[in-house]
XYZ file of C-alpha atoms in Angstrom:
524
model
C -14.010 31.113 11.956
C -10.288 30.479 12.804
C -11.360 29.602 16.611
C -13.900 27.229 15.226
C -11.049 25.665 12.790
C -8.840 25.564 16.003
C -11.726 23.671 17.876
C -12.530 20.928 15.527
C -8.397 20.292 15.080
C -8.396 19.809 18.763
C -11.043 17.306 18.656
C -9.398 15.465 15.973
C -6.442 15.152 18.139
C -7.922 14.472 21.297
C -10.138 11.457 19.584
C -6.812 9.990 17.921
C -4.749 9.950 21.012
C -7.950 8.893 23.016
C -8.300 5.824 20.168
C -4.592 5.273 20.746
C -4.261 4.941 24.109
C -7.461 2.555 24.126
C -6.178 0.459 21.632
C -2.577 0.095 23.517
C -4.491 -0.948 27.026
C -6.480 -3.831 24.850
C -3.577 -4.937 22.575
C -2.168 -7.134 25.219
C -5.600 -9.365 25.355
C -5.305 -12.576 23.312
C -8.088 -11.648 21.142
C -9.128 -8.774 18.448
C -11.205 -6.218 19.582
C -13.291 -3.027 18.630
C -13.046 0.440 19.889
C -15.795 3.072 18.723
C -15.766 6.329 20.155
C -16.002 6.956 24.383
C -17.783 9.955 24.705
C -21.518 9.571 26.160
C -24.637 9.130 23.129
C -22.181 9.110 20.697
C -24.501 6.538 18.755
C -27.687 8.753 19.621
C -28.051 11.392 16.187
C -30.845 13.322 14.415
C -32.242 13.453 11.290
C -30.673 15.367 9.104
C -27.185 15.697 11.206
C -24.279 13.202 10.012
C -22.762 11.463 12.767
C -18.725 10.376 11.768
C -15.711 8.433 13.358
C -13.276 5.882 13.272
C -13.632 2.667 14.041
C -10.170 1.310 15.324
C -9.392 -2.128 16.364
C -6.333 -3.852 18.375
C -5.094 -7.187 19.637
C -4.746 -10.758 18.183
C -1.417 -11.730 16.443
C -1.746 -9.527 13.076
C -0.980 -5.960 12.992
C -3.243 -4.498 9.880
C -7.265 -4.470 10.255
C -9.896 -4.185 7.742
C -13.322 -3.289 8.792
C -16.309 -4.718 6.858
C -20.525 -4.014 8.362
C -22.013 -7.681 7.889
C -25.130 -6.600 8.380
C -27.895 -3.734 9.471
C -26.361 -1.525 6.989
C -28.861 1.513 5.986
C -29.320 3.656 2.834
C -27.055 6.256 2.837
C -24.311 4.974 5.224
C -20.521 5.255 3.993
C -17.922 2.611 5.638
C -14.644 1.803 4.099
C -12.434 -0.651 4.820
C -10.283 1.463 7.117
C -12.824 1.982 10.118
C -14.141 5.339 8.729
C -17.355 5.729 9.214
C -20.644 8.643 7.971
C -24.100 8.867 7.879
C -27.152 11.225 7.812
C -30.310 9.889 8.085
C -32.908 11.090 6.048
C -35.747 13.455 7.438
C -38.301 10.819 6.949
C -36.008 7.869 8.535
C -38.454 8.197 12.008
C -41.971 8.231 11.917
C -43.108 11.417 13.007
C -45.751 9.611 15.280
C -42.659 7.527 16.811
C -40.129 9.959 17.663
C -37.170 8.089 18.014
C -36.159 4.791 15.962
C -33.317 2.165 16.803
C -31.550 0.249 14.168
C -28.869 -2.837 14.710
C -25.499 -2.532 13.042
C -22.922 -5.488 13.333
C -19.378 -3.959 12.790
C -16.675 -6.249 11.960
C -12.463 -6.068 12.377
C -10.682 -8.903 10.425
C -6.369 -8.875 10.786
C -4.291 -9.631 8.351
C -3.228 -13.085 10.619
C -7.154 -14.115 9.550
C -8.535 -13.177 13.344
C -11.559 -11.212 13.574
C -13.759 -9.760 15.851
C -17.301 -8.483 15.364
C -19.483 -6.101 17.634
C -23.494 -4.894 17.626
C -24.255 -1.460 17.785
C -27.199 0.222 18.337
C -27.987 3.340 16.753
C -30.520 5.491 17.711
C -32.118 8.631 15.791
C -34.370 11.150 16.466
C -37.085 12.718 14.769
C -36.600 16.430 13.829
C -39.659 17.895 12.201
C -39.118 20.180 9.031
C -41.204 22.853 7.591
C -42.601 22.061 4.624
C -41.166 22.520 0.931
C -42.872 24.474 -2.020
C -42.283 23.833 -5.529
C -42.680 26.512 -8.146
C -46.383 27.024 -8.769
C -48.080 27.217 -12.176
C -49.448 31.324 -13.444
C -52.724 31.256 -12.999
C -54.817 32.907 -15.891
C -57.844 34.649 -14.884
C -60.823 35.804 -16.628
C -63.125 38.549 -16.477
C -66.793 38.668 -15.352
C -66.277 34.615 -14.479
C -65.547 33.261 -10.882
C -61.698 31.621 -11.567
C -60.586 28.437 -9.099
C -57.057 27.860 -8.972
C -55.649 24.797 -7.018
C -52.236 24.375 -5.443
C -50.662 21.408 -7.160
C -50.073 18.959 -4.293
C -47.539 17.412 -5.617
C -45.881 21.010 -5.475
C -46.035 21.214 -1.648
C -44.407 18.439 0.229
C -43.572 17.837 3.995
C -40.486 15.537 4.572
C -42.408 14.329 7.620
C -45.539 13.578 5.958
C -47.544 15.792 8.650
C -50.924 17.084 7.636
C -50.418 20.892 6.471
C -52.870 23.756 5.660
C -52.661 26.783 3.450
C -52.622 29.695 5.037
C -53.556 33.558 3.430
C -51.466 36.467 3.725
C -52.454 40.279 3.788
C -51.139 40.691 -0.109
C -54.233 39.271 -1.657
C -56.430 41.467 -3.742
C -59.980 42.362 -2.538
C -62.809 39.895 -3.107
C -59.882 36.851 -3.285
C -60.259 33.546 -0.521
C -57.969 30.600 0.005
C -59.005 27.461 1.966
C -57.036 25.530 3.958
C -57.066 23.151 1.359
C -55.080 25.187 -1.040
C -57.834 26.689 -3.141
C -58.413 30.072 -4.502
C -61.554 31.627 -5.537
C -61.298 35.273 -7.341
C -63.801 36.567 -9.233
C -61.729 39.945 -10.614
C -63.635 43.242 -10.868
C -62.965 45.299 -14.014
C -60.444 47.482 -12.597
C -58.981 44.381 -10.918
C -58.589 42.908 -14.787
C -57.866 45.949 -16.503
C -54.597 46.108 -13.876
C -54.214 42.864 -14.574
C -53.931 43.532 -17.859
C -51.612 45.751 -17.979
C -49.138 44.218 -15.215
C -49.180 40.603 -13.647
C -49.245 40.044 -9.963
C -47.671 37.840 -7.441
C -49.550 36.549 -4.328
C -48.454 34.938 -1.399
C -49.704 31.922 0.681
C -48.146 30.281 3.647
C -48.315 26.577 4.524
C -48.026 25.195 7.874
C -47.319 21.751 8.847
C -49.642 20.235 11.889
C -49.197 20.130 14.885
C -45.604 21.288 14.485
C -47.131 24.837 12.857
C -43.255 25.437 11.152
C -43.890 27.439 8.145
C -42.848 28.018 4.284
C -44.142 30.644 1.953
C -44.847 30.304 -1.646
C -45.815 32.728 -4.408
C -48.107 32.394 -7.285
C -47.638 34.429 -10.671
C -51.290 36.098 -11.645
C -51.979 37.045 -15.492
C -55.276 38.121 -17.108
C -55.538 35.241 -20.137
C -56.127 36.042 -23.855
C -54.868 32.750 -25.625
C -55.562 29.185 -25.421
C -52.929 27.208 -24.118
C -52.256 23.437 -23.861
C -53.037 21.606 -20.608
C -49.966 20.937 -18.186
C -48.610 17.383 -16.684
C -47.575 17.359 -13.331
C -45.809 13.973 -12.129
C -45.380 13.149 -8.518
C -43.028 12.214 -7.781
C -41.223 14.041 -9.953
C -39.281 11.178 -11.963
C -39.293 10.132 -15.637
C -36.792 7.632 -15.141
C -38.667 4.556 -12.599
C -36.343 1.900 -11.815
C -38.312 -1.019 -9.992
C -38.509 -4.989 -9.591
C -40.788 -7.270 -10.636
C -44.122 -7.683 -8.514
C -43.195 -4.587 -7.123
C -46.071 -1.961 -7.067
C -45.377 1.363 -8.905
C -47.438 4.082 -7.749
C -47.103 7.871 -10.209
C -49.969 10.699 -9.578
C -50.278 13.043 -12.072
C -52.157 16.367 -11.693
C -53.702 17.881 -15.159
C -54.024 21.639 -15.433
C -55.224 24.098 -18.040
C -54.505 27.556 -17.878
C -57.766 28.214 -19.693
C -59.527 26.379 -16.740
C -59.227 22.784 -15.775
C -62.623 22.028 -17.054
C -60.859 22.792 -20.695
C -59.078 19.601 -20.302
C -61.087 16.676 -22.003
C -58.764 13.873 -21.969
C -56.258 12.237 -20.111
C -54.849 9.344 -21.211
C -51.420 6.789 -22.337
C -49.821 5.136 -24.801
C -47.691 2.193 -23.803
C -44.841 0.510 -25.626
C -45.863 -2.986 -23.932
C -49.012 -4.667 -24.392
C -48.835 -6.208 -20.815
C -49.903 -2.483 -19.190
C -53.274 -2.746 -18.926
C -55.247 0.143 -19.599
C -57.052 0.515 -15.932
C -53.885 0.683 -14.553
C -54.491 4.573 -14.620
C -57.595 6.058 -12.545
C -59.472 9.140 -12.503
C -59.521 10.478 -9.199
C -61.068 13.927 -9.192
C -60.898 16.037 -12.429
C -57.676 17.190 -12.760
C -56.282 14.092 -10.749
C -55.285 10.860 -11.885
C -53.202 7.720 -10.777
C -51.329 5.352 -12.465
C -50.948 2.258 -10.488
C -49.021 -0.801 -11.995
C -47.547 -4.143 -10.267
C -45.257 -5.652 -13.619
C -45.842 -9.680 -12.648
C -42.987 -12.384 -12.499
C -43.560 -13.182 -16.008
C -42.665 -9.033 -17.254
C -38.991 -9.943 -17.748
C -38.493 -12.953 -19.660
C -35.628 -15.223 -18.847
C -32.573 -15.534 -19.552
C -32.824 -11.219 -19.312
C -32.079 -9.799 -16.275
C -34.198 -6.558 -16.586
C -36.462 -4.765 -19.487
C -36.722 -1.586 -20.609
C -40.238 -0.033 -21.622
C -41.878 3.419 -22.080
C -44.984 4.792 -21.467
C -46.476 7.951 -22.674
C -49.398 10.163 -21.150
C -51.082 13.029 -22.857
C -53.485 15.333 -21.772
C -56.303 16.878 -24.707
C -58.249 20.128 -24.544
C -61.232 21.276 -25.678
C -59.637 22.636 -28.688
C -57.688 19.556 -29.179
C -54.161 21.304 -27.765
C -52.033 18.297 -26.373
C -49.707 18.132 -23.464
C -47.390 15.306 -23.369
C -44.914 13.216 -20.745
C -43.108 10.680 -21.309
C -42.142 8.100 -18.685
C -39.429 5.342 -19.071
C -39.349 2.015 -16.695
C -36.431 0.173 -16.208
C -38.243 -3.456 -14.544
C -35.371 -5.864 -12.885
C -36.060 -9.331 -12.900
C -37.017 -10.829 -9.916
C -37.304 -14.354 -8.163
C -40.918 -15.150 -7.099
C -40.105 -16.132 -4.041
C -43.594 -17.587 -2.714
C -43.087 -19.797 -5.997
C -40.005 -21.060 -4.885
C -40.733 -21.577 -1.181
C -43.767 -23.302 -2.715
C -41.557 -25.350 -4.796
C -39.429 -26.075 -2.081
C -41.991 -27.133 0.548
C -43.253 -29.721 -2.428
C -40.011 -31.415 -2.385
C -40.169 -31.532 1.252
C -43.350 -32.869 1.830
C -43.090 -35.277 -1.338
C -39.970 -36.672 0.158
C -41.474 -36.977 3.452
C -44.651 -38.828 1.186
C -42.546 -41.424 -0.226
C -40.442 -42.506 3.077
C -44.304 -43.196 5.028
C -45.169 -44.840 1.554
C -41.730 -46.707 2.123
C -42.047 -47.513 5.744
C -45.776 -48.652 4.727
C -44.726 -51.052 2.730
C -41.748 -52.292 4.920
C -43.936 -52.699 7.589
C -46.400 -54.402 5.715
C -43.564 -56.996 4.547
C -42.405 -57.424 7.749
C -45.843 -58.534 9.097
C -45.607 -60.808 6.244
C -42.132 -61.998 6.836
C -43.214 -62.381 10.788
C -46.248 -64.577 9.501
C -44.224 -66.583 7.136
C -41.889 -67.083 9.876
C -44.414 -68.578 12.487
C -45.702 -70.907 9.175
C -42.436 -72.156 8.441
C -41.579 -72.793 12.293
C -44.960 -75.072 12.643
C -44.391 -77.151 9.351
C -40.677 -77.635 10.883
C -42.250 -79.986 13.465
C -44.758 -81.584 11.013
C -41.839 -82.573 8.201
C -39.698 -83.528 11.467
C -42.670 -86.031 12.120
C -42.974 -87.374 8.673
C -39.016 -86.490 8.204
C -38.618 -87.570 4.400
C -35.054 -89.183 3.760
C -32.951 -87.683 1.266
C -33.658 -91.192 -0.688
C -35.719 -92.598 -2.218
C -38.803 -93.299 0.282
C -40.296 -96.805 -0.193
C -43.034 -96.756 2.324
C -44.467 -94.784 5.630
C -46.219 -97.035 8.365
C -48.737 -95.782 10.609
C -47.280 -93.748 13.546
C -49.024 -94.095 16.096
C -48.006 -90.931 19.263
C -48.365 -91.705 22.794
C -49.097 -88.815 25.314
C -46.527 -86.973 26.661
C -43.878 -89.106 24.391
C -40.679 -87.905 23.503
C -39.796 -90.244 20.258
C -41.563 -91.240 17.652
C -40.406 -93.630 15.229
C -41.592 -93.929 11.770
C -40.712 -96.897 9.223
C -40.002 -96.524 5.474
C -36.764 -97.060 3.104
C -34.697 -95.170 5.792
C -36.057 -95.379 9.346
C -34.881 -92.367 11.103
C -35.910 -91.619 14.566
C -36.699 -87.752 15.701
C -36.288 -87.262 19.520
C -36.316 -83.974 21.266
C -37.630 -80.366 19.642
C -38.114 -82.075 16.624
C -36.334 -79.079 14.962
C -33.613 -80.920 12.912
C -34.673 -81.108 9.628
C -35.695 -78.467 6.692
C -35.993 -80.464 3.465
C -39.761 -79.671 2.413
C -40.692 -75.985 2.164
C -39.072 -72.639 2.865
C -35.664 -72.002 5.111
C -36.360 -70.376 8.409
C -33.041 -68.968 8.410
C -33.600 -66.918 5.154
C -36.914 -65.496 6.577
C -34.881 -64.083 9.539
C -32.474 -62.685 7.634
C -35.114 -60.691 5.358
C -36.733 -59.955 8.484
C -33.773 -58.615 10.074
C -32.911 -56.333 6.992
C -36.295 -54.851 6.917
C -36.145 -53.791 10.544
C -32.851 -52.148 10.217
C -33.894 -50.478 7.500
C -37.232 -49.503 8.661
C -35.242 -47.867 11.735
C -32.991 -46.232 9.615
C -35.761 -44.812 7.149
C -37.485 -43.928 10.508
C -34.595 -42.472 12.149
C -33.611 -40.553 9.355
C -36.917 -39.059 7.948
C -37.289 -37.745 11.772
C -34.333 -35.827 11.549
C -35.047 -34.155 8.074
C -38.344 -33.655 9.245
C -37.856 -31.867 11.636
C -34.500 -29.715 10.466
C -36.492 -28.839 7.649
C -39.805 -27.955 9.121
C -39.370 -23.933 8.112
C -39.332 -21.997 4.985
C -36.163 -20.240 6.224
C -34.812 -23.983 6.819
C -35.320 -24.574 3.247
C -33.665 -21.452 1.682
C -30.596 -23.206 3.649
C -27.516 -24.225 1.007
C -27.578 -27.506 2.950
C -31.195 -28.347 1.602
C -30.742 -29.690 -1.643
C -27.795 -32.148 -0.861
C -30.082 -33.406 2.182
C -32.830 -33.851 0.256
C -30.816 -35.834 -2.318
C -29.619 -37.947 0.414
C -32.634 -38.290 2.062
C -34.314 -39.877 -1.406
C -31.093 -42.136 -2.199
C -31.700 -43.745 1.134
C -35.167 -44.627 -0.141
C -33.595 -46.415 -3.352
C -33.602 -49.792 -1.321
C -30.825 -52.197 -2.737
C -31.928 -56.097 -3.293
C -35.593 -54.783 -4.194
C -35.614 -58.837 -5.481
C -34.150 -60.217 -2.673
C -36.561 -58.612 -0.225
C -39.282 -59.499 -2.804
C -40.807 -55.933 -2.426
C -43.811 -55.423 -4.936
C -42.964 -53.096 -7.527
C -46.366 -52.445 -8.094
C -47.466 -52.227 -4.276
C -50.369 -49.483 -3.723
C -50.687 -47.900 0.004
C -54.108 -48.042 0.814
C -53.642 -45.362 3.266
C -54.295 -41.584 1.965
C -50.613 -39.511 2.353
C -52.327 -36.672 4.168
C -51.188 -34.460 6.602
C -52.178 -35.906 9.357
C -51.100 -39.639 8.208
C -47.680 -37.966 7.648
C -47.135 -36.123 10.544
C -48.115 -39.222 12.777
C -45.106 -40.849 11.312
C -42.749 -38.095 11.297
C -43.880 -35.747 14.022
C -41.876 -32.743 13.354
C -43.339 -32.875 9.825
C -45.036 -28.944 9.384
C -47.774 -28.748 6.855
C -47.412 -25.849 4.002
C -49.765 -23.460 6.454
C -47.483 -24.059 9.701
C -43.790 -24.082 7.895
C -44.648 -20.323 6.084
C -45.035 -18.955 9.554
């Protein structure tokens, strides 16, 4: 024992002065780094074995480092802020059909000067198969003259590996008993069998053996003759009366009825519930003596503002002579965010956003056809009033014009003869200003463009679920829908009761914006 003390001390000193010396050779770089331990597989382990060490760190302008994981961190893994680091995975952490299983840890080293440094790991473990594990079994009370069945509680037996197993019999059992490999014994006692009996229980053995590893376990089972009748017994598997789960999250209890009298003593098996919202067929028979309670609470269990509720639930078991077995089973249900309701939710706003910029752009584009019309009218009727050109007096009388081919002046008589020559473009006293049209014209293009420009980019930054979970999202979307609260609604003389023809479907949408991603593509 002391050489083994002296060993491990050793290693402690070698791995400091190892992490030193490392840490001195990096310390002159301009940056923080990370040093984990040198030796070769050091992040290769096994279930069940705990793999430890330090994590140091060295460089940058501070001197004291505080160690954080930001992210892969597993069940059952112990870092402090100091570097100092444990774990031991779980016997069931690698399928036993896998073998080996790798897992992503990012380690981080922050100084006190605010530098940091961050490094992935990859761990890798290693399946180790275990025998399997025996409970202690129920007596089993035989009778005489009557063939007796007695059935190892599964939820007795257990294999941390989940491989099949079989029962196995050992030379110890009396003459005339069997056992299966599913776990079943069949014994029909002679009468010096159950007059020994009588007078002196018995033990048996039984092995079980896991597949295709073949490790073993043994178990025993206490044997008594019966001469009363006794109440059934609950068996829970797992074995838990306190349940601690979330909302929409299944909860899955087996429970395995026995009677020492017989199981086909037990009549009943049933429970009473302290909520309503448990509905009845949440528990199923399976075979005789097994049941299953399967329950999924829904988003609506825990009422807001709570943040978790607290219920109970009681089974009992009936014989034939009305001898009752309770078991009583308290749930503790968090409160949970339905989170297809809120990326549901989410994907409305974006695609109703998205809705009313093409209903927008519809309509601009639909006033700027009109604009462009009105444009080309009030261009022609320039030439026309240039013809007739009314004076800004009073106009006493018009003669007959009469236009030779190819003529650049034409002269017209009234109370003010004025004489147009050229483009005939100079005057704009009857009808509408061409230079006002433009101007409308010019605002609904730019704004067209930027409604364009703009519901492009939030189309397409917003295209996935995980997009939309962003913090960014909601003050984008607000700015997105102020930019379609157009200012000088009159002065463009947009119809406030305008209809789009057009249906907003997908497809309508996604030729405008064409990073737009329907509900089915942006879930993916």
């Amino acid at each position: 024992m002391k050489k083994v003390q002296e060993k491990i001390f050793l290693f402690l000193i070698f791995s400091f002065l190892f992490y030193t010396a490392q840490a001195q050779n990096e310390a002159a770089g301009s940056g923080v780094k990370l040093f984990f331990p040198g030796y070769a597989n050091w992040n290769t382990i096994e279930e069940g074995k705990e793999l430890v060490f330090t994590l140091r760190a060295a460089g940058g302008t501070g001197s004291h480092y505080t160690f954080a994981i930001t992210q892969g961190k597993q069940d059952g893994m112990d870092f402090d802020t100091s570097g100092y680091f444990a774990w031991k995975p779980e016997y069931n952490f690698v399928d036993r059909l896998n073998k080996e299983k790798s897992i992503q840890v990012i380690f981080e080293a922050r100084n006190d000067k605010g530098e940091s440094a961050s490094q992935t790991v990859e761990f890798k473990v290693k399946h180790v198969n275990q025998p399997p594990t025996i409970g202690d079994m129920k007596t089993w009370y035989v009778g005489y003259n009557t063939p007796n069945k007695y059935v190892i509680n599964p939820g007795m037996v257990k294999d941390e590996d989940n491989d099949p197993i079989v029962f196995v019999p050992t030379d110890n059992m009396p003459e005339g008993m069997q056992l299966n490999a599913q776990g079943e014994f069949t014994w029909k006692p002679s009468l010096t069998q159950f007059n020994a009996l009588k007078a002196k229980a018995m033990y048996i053995d039984f092995i079980v053996e896991d597949q295709p590893g073949k490790l073993q376990n043994k178990g025993r089972i206490r044997i008594e003759a019966t001469q009363q009748d006794l109440p059934p017994e609950i068996t829970i598997v797992p074995k838990e009366t306190f349940i601690k789960s979330r909302e929409n999250s299944p909860i899955d209890i087996r429970f395995y009825i026995a009677d020492p009298n017989g199981d086909d003593d037990v009549t009943a098996f049933d429970f009473i519930s302290a909520s309503s919202s448990i509905p009845k067929d949440a528990l199923q028979k399976i075979t005789t003596n097994r049941y299953e309670f399967i329950w999924k609470p829904g988003y609506d269990f825990v009422k807001d503002p709570n943040d978790s509720l607290s219920t109970q639930i009681t089974f009992f078991a009936l014989d034939k002579s009305q001898k009752r077995a309770e078991l009583k089973v308290n749930f503790l249900i968090l409160n949970t965010v339905d989170e297809q309701a809120k990326d549901l939710q989410l994907y409305t706003q974006y695609r109703v956003a998205l809705v009313r910029a093409w209903d927008l752009l519809e309509q601009l584009k639909a006033k700027e056809q009109e604009l462009k019309r009105a444009y080309k009218r009030a261009k022609k009727g320039k030439v026309h009033r240039s013809i007739t050109n009314a004076s800004l007096g009073a106009i006493s009388g018009v003669a007959p014009v009469v236009i030779k081919p190819n003529s650049t002046a034409v002269t017209t008589v009234g109370g003010t003869a004025v004489a147009t020559i050229s483009t005939l473009e100079a005057t704009e006293v009857i009808g509408r200003s061409t230079k006002d049209i433009i101007e409308r014209l010019n605002y609904i293009i730019e704004k067209k463009n930027e409604l364009q420009t703009k519901g492009d980019i939030f189309a397409r930054k917003y295209a996935l679920k995980s997009s939309r979970n962003s913090k960014d999202y909601t003050k984008d979307l607000d700015d997105f829908v102020a930019l379609l609260n157009l200012k000088g609604m009159v002065a463009l003389e947009l119809d406030a009761s305008w209809e789009n023809k057009k249906q907003a479907t997908d497809k309508a949408i996604k030729a405008t914006f064409k990073d737009f991603s329907p509900l089915e593509e942006s879930t993916k």
